[in-house]
Amino acid sequence: MWNQPFGKTDLERGGGARPLYPMMLESPELRWSFIRKVYIIIAFQLLATIAVGAVVVSVHPIALFFAGTGAGLALYIVLIFVPFITLCPLYYYYQKHPVNYLLLGIFTVSLAFVVGLTCAFTSGKVILESVILTTVVVVALTLYTFWAARRGHDFNFLGPFLFGAVLVLMVFAFIQILFPLGKLSVMIYGCLASIIFCGYIIYDTDNLIKRYSYDEYIWASVSLYLDVINLFLSLLSIFRAAES
């Protein structure tokens, strides 16, 4: 019954788009336009990450500089923190074009360097396996979330659980750094992280469909991009530990 009044409104306006979820009050055309914009931004972010990562992996002097020199190690530590530092001005300027895109570019490229350096000393087989599995999982979970949202399912309840799970994951990583527990613990950490970020893909996609405002396309892109990258790195750690 919820879609009948909306259908009459669509006929009067000359549009025929179906609502994305029950009791949808906004225009489906506007929401679909917002969703397309977010996924286009994410596509460019992933392409930039692949390009930068490929350069870092294929040009060996770059990886050797970061791994074998003190200046490279210091620069690597800086690159790790740059994405998080960039999020602060991005929070303030996320509605101001073109500053928001410039900051998003800095965030993406710096994170791409970190991903590339992580892959630099990993076999091509492990990287390919991680890329394929990440792609399959992301596409499957995205399609599932759109399907579930249309049938009235809501995943907003996952927020507190995922936040708590990330805190546990951070403590686990800190313990692993101080007291390395071996290959098995790395695989356990990777499995837990993969499950958590699968949950985040569903949660952030559900927010993209229902809760993000039209001005928050930058934040929506950052959230989903981070979910994909973290899932890839988690799967990479599992395959790398299994191979060693």
Tab-separated table of C-alpha atoms in Angstrom:
chain	number	residue	atom	x	y	z
A	1	MET	CA	0.000	0.000	0.000
A	2	TRP	CA	2.920	2.342	0.667
A	3	ASN	CA	3.816	2.572	-3.027
A	4	GLN	CA	0.348	3.395	-4.366
A	5	PRO	CA	0.188	7.043	-3.273
A	6	PHE	CA	3.754	7.512	-4.437
A	7	GLY	CA	2.858	6.015	-7.802
A	8	LYS	CA	0.064	8.572	-8.244
A	9	THR	CA	2.469	11.371	-7.430
A	10	ASP	CA	4.960	10.006	-9.944
A	11	LEU	CA	2.294	9.877	-12.661
A	12	GLU	CA	1.360	13.471	-11.984
A	13	ARG	CA	5.016	14.498	-12.213
A	14	GLY	CA	5.643	12.388	-15.278
A	15	GLY	CA	8.128	10.101	-13.526
A	16	GLY	CA	8.032	6.369	-12.968
A	17	ALA	CA	10.920	5.592	-10.590
A	18	ARG	CA	10.149	3.129	-7.820
A	19	PRO	CA	10.903	4.085	-4.194
A	20	LEU	CA	14.108	2.579	-2.849
A	21	TYR	CA	12.487	1.540	0.439
A	22	PRO	CA	9.000	1.485	2.001
A	23	MET	CA	7.507	4.814	3.119
A	24	MET	CA	10.089	6.759	1.112
A	25	LEU	CA	9.085	10.434	1.192
A	26	GLU	CA	11.790	11.997	-0.993
A	27	SER	CA	12.039	11.802	-4.768
A	28	PRO	CA	13.600	8.504	-5.941
A	29	GLU	CA	15.124	10.340	-8.928
A	30	LEU	CA	17.020	12.719	-6.622
A	31	ARG	CA	18.208	9.888	-4.389
A	32	TRP	CA	19.359	7.826	-7.385
A	33	SER	CA	21.224	10.871	-8.708
A	34	PHE	CA	22.960	11.227	-5.341
A	35	ILE	CA	23.848	7.514	-5.260
A	36	ARG	CA	25.295	7.632	-8.789
A	37	LYS	CA	27.408	10.666	-7.858
A	38	VAL	CA	28.816	8.878	-4.809
A	39	TYR	CA	29.682	5.728	-6.752
A	40	ILE	CA	31.342	7.754	-9.523
A	41	ILE	CA	33.557	9.439	-6.911
A	42	ILE	CA	34.385	6.064	-5.352
A	43	ALA	CA	35.228	4.655	-8.801
A	44	PHE	CA	37.735	7.478	-9.373
A	45	GLN	CA	39.174	6.926	-5.883
A	46	LEU	CA	39.662	3.214	-6.555
A	47	LEU	CA	41.194	3.879	-9.987
A	48	ALA	CA	43.620	6.368	-8.407
A	49	THR	CA	44.457	3.826	-5.701
A	50	ILE	CA	45.112	1.119	-8.301
A	51	ALA	CA	47.293	3.478	-10.378
A	52	VAL	CA	49.381	4.713	-7.441
A	53	GLY	CA	49.621	1.230	-5.942
A	54	ALA	CA	50.732	-0.228	-9.283
A	55	VAL	CA	53.499	2.378	-9.593
A	56	VAL	CA	54.739	1.710	-6.060
A	57	VAL	CA	54.700	-2.064	-6.586
A	58	SER	CA	56.279	-2.068	-10.063
A	59	VAL	CA	58.966	0.593	-9.472
A	60	HIS	CA	61.149	-1.232	-6.942
A	61	PRO	CA	63.384	1.746	-5.958
A	62	ILE	CA	60.312	3.420	-4.424
A	63	ALA	CA	59.585	0.468	-2.128
A	64	LEU	CA	63.289	0.048	-1.309
A	65	PHE	CA	63.545	3.731	-0.390
A	66	PHE	CA	60.660	3.469	2.062
A	67	ALA	CA	61.794	0.129	3.497
A	68	GLY	CA	65.559	0.608	3.563
A	69	THR	CA	66.216	4.215	4.580
A	70	GLY	CA	65.481	6.263	7.663
A	71	ALA	CA	64.008	9.105	5.611
A	72	GLY	CA	61.765	6.627	3.794
A	73	LEU	CA	60.550	5.143	7.060
A	74	ALA	CA	59.807	8.628	8.450
A	75	LEU	CA	57.947	9.533	5.258
A	76	TYR	CA	55.982	6.280	5.460
A	77	ILE	CA	54.873	7.132	9.014
A	78	VAL	CA	53.825	10.595	7.813
A	79	LEU	CA	51.826	9.061	4.952
A	80	ILE	CA	49.993	6.835	7.419
A	81	PHE	CA	48.772	9.868	9.364
A	82	VAL	CA	48.095	12.191	6.406
A	83	PRO	CA	44.690	10.624	5.531
A	84	PHE	CA	43.461	11.024	9.115
A	85	ILE	CA	44.791	14.583	9.326
A	86	THR	CA	43.136	15.453	6.005
A	87	LEU	CA	39.749	14.367	7.353
A	88	CYS	CA	39.775	17.314	9.792
A	89	PRO	CA	39.729	20.125	7.168
A	90	LEU	CA	37.583	17.917	4.942
A	91	TYR	CA	34.955	17.909	7.694
A	92	TYR	CA	34.887	21.710	7.571
A	93	TYR	CA	35.105	22.170	3.786
A	94	TYR	CA	33.113	19.165	2.578
A	95	GLN	CA	30.491	21.469	0.993
A	96	LYS	CA	32.952	23.955	-0.544
A	97	HIS	CA	33.869	23.158	-4.142
A	98	PRO	CA	36.644	22.667	-5.334
A	99	VAL	CA	38.409	22.576	-1.950
A	100	ASN	CA	36.505	19.445	-0.957
A	101	TYR	CA	37.692	17.577	-4.073
A	102	LEU	CA	41.283	18.754	-3.536
A	103	LEU	CA	41.279	17.468	0.047
A	104	LEU	CA	39.618	14.247	-1.088
A	105	GLY	CA	42.390	13.816	-3.657
A	106	ILE	CA	45.094	14.280	-1.019
A	107	PHE	CA	43.313	11.791	1.230
A	108	THR	CA	43.015	9.228	-1.580
A	109	VAL	CA	46.567	9.525	-2.932
A	110	SER	CA	48.215	9.354	0.501
A	111	LEU	CA	46.158	6.301	1.413
A	112	ALA	CA	46.956	4.776	-1.991
A	113	PHE	CA	50.673	5.085	-1.217
A	114	VAL	CA	50.155	3.208	2.049
A	115	VAL	CA	48.218	0.474	0.236
A	116	GLY	CA	50.902	0.290	-2.467
A	117	LEU	CA	53.698	-0.048	0.087
A	118	THR	CA	51.723	-2.758	1.866
A	119	CYS	CA	51.483	-4.663	-1.418
A	120	ALA	CA	55.089	-3.953	-2.481
A	121	PHE	CA	56.541	-6.951	-0.675
A	122	THR	CA	53.589	-9.258	-1.334
A	123	SER	CA	53.399	-11.824	-4.125
A	124	GLY	CA	51.262	-11.043	-7.155
A	125	LYS	CA	49.166	-14.156	-6.525
A	126	VAL	CA	48.156	-12.957	-3.056
A	127	ILE	CA	47.317	-9.469	-4.353
A	128	LEU	CA	45.208	-10.897	-7.189
A	129	GLU	CA	43.328	-13.237	-4.841
A	130	SER	CA	42.600	-10.343	-2.469
A	131	VAL	CA	41.414	-8.063	-5.296
A	132	ILE	CA	39.096	-10.708	-6.764
A	133	LEU	CA	37.571	-11.650	-3.407
A	134	THR	CA	37.168	-8.000	-2.390
A	135	THR	CA	35.389	-7.223	-5.668
A	136	VAL	CA	33.028	-10.173	-5.343
A	137	VAL	CA	32.185	-9.401	-1.709
A	138	VAL	CA	31.643	-5.661	-2.263
A	139	VAL	CA	29.386	-6.177	-5.293
A	140	ALA	CA	27.407	-8.952	-3.569
A	141	LEU	CA	26.885	-6.993	-0.334
A	142	THR	CA	25.938	-3.824	-2.228
A	143	LEU	CA	23.302	-5.652	-4.278
A	144	TYR	CA	22.025	-7.399	-1.165
A	145	THR	CA	21.673	-4.121	0.749
A	146	PHE	CA	19.689	-2.484	-2.070
A	147	TRP	CA	17.501	-5.602	-2.300
A	148	ALA	CA	16.959	-5.702	1.470
A	149	ALA	CA	16.232	-1.966	1.704
A	150	ARG	CA	13.531	-2.257	-0.954
A	151	ARG	CA	11.872	-4.950	1.165
A	152	GLY	CA	11.860	-2.818	4.271
A	153	HIS	CA	14.967	-4.064	6.081
A	154	ASP	CA	16.919	-1.480	8.037
A	155	PHE	CA	20.567	-1.866	9.116
A	156	ASN	CA	20.930	1.236	11.267
A	157	PHE	CA	21.069	-0.994	14.370
A	158	LEU	CA	24.514	-2.219	13.247
A	159	GLY	CA	26.157	1.133	14.061
A	160	PRO	CA	26.878	0.618	17.804
A	161	PHE	CA	27.934	-3.009	17.318
A	162	LEU	CA	30.358	-2.144	14.517
A	163	PHE	CA	31.820	0.748	16.498
A	164	GLY	CA	32.463	-1.561	19.455
A	165	ALA	CA	33.918	-4.211	17.145
A	166	VAL	CA	36.371	-1.686	15.665
A	167	LEU	CA	37.512	-0.733	19.163
A	168	VAL	CA	38.170	-4.410	19.941
A	169	LEU	CA	40.024	-4.736	16.640
A	170	MET	CA	42.233	-1.740	17.464
A	171	VAL	CA	43.126	-3.185	20.875
A	172	PHE	CA	43.837	-6.537	19.232
A	173	ALA	CA	46.188	-4.837	16.749
A	174	PHE	CA	47.957	-2.943	19.545
A	175	ILE	CA	48.504	-6.167	21.479
A	176	GLN	CA	49.758	-7.864	18.317
A	177	ILE	CA	52.325	-5.068	17.837
A	178	LEU	CA	53.596	-5.313	21.431
A	179	PHE	CA	53.382	-9.097	21.765
A	180	PRO	CA	53.421	-10.785	18.337
A	181	LEU	CA	51.459	-14.012	18.582
A	182	GLY	CA	52.477	-15.512	15.261
A	183	LYS	CA	50.848	-16.358	11.951
A	184	LEU	CA	47.681	-17.789	13.489
A	185	SER	CA	46.860	-14.568	15.318
A	186	VAL	CA	47.403	-12.583	12.100
A	187	MET	CA	44.919	-14.817	10.308
A	188	ILE	CA	42.418	-14.489	13.161
A	189	TYR	CA	42.817	-10.710	13.091
A	190	GLY	CA	42.327	-10.660	9.318
A	191	CYS	CA	39.187	-12.805	9.540
A	192	LEU	CA	37.660	-10.629	12.265
A	193	ALA	CA	38.513	-7.452	10.373
A	194	SER	CA	37.023	-8.840	7.156
A	195	ILE	CA	33.748	-9.670	8.904
A	196	ILE	CA	33.597	-6.251	10.560
A	197	PHE	CA	34.190	-4.325	7.338
A	198	CYS	CA	31.661	-6.481	5.502
A	199	GLY	CA	29.220	-5.224	8.125
A	200	TYR	CA	30.364	-1.652	7.509
A	201	ILE	CA	29.753	-2.004	3.762
A	202	ILE	CA	26.147	-3.000	4.481
A	203	TYR	CA	25.730	-0.277	7.126
A	204	ASP	CA	27.203	2.547	5.008
A	205	THR	CA	25.334	1.450	1.878
A	206	ASP	CA	22.093	1.500	3.882
A	207	ASN	CA	22.964	5.024	5.050
A	208	LEU	CA	23.659	5.974	1.426
A	209	ILE	CA	20.183	4.815	0.444
A	210	LYS	CA	18.273	6.360	3.357
A	211	ARG	CA	20.110	8.776	5.597
A	212	TYR	CA	22.869	10.784	3.916
A	213	SER	CA	21.757	14.235	2.835
A	214	TYR	CA	22.471	15.382	-0.724
A	215	ASP	CA	25.315	17.639	0.503
A	216	GLU	CA	27.127	14.750	2.198
A	217	TYR	CA	28.351	13.013	-0.971
A	218	ILE	CA	31.992	13.476	0.094
A	219	TRP	CA	31.437	11.773	3.452
A	220	ALA	CA	29.452	8.977	1.847
A	221	SER	CA	32.290	8.411	-0.629
A	222	VAL	CA	34.956	8.436	2.080
A	223	SER	CA	33.030	5.969	4.245
A	224	LEU	CA	32.458	3.400	1.502
A	225	TYR	CA	35.956	3.852	0.072
A	226	LEU	CA	37.493	3.164	3.481
A	227	ASP	CA	35.278	0.086	3.870
A	228	VAL	CA	36.534	-1.322	0.561
A	229	ILE	CA	40.205	-0.549	1.289
A	230	ASN	CA	40.051	-1.989	4.800
A	231	LEU	CA	38.340	-5.131	3.525
A	232	PHE	CA	41.063	-5.543	0.888
A	233	LEU	CA	43.865	-5.089	3.438
A	234	SER	CA	42.201	-7.554	5.825
A	235	LEU	CA	41.909	-10.204	3.120
A	236	LEU	CA	45.473	-9.455	2.032
A	237	SER	CA	46.749	-10.167	5.546
A	238	ILE	CA	44.897	-13.498	5.607
A	239	PHE	CA	46.278	-14.698	2.258
A	240	ARG	CA	49.760	-13.434	3.056
A	241	ALA	CA	49.836	-15.236	6.399
A	242	ALA	CA	48.496	-18.416	4.794
A	243	GLU	CA	51.196	-18.291	2.132
A	244	SER	CA	54.103	-17.778	4.519
